[in-house]
Amino acid sequence: MAIYVDFVQIEFKGYKWCHMLADTLQELHEFALLIEVDQRLFHRHASYPHYDVTVQMRATAIEYGAIPAGRKKIIECAKKLKVELHEQIAQSKNG
């Protein structure tokens, strides 16, 4: 399992936020649950599926094994997660 956090720090509502992604959606959701990230912070309708996490949550994620990742790796994961999410949506409509 590989979880990635980027180096972005977007200021919003008094916090600095970054993004958390993974190799698969299942891994991403399981890790978010493990480190107690609220499910409402998952953005399925963004340009790519990810969790927004504060820099404090990012530190916790790294303590639990998340990998700080640069833009190239984040984009690679983002593309895979987007495809996976669209496949899940298509399956749920057909199933």
Short mmCIF file of C-alpha atoms in Angstrom, two decimals:
data_model
loop_
_atom_site.label_atom_id
_atom_site.label_comp_id
_atom_site.label_asym_id
_atom_site.label_seq_id
_atom_site.Cartn_x
_atom_site.Cartn_y
_atom_site.Cartn_z
CA MET A 1 0.00 0.00 0.00
CA ALA A 2 1.31 3.44 -0.87
CA ILE A 3 -0.20 6.69 0.31
CA TYR A 4 1.12 10.02 -0.91
CA VAL A 5 0.85 13.57 0.38
CA ASP A 6 1.89 16.58 -1.63
CA PHE A 7 3.75 19.70 -0.58
CA VAL A 8 0.95 22.14 -1.44
CA GLN A 9 -0.17 24.44 1.38
CA ILE A 10 -3.38 26.20 0.43
CA GLU A 11 -4.71 28.56 3.08
CA PHE A 12 -8.44 28.17 3.69
CA LYS A 13 -10.56 28.87 6.76
CA GLY A 14 -7.56 29.47 8.99
CA TYR A 15 -5.75 26.24 8.06
CA LYS A 16 -3.13 25.20 5.54
CA TRP A 17 -4.30 22.32 3.38
CA CYS A 18 -2.63 19.79 1.10
CA HIS A 19 -3.73 16.64 -0.76
CA MET A 20 -3.61 12.97 0.07
CA LEU A 21 -3.77 10.30 -2.63
CA ALA A 22 -2.94 6.61 -2.99
CA ASP A 23 -2.37 3.90 -5.57
CA THR A 24 -6.01 2.78 -5.22
CA LEU A 25 -9.22 4.26 -3.86
CA GLN A 26 -9.57 1.40 -1.37
CA GLU A 27 -6.11 2.09 0.05
CA LEU A 28 -6.88 5.80 0.20
CA HIS A 29 -10.14 5.32 2.10
CA GLU A 30 -8.68 2.71 4.47
CA PHE A 31 -5.74 4.96 5.31
CA ALA A 32 -8.01 7.97 5.84
CA LEU A 33 -10.05 5.86 8.26
CA LEU A 34 -6.89 4.70 10.03
CA ILE A 35 -5.68 8.24 10.70
CA GLU A 36 -9.22 9.49 11.38
CA VAL A 37 -9.62 11.85 8.43
CA ASP A 38 -13.26 12.83 8.08
CA GLN A 39 -14.89 11.24 5.01
CA ARG A 40 -16.33 14.66 4.12
CA LEU A 41 -12.80 15.72 3.19
CA PHE A 42 -12.84 13.29 0.25
CA HIS A 43 -13.32 15.12 -3.03
CA ARG A 44 -14.79 12.77 -5.59
CA HIS A 45 -16.05 15.53 -7.88
CA ALA A 46 -12.78 17.48 -8.07
CA SER A 47 -10.56 17.22 -11.13
CA TYR A 48 -9.21 14.07 -9.46
CA PRO A 49 -10.34 12.14 -6.37
CA HIS A 50 -8.34 13.00 -3.24
CA TYR A 51 -8.60 13.94 0.39
CA ASP A 52 -7.89 17.45 1.52
CA VAL A 53 -5.83 17.26 4.71
CA THR A 54 -4.42 19.95 6.94
CA VAL A 55 -0.66 20.15 7.36
CA GLN A 56 -1.20 18.64 10.83
CA MET A 57 -3.07 15.69 9.28
CA ARG A 58 -0.29 15.44 6.70
CA ALA A 59 2.25 15.07 9.51
CA THR A 60 0.15 12.29 11.04
CA ALA A 61 -0.14 10.60 7.65
CA ILE A 62 3.65 10.66 7.28
CA GLU A 63 4.06 9.21 10.78
CA TYR A 64 1.83 6.33 9.65
CA GLY A 65 3.86 5.75 6.49
CA ALA A 66 2.56 8.17 3.86
CA ILE A 67 5.18 9.29 1.38
CA PRO A 68 5.80 12.99 0.68
CA ALA A 69 5.54 13.21 -3.09
CA GLY A 70 6.32 15.74 -5.76
CA ARG A 71 4.08 16.91 -8.55
CA LYS A 72 5.00 14.10 -10.98
CA LYS A 73 3.99 11.31 -8.57
CA ILE A 74 0.85 13.15 -7.45
CA ILE A 75 -0.30 13.58 -11.06
CA GLU A 76 0.44 9.91 -11.80
CA CYS A 77 -1.71 8.82 -8.82
CA ALA A 78 -4.41 11.35 -9.61
CA LYS A 79 -4.85 9.96 -13.12
CA LYS A 80 -5.11 6.37 -11.84
CA LEU A 81 -7.61 7.30 -9.15
CA LYS A 82 -9.74 9.25 -11.62
CA VAL A 83 -9.94 6.23 -13.95
CA GLU A 84 -10.73 3.91 -11.05
CA LEU A 85 -13.49 6.20 -9.76
CA HIS A 86 -15.08 6.46 -13.21
CA GLU A 87 -14.97 2.66 -13.54
CA GLN A 88 -16.68 2.26 -10.15
CA ILE A 89 -19.38 4.75 -11.13
CA ALA A 90 -19.96 2.94 -14.44
CA GLN A 91 -20.18 -0.44 -12.68
CA SER A 92 -22.68 0.86 -10.15
CA LYS A 93 -24.90 2.14 -12.97
CA ASN A 94 -24.72 -1.21 -14.79
CA GLY A 95 -24.92 -3.43 -11.76
#
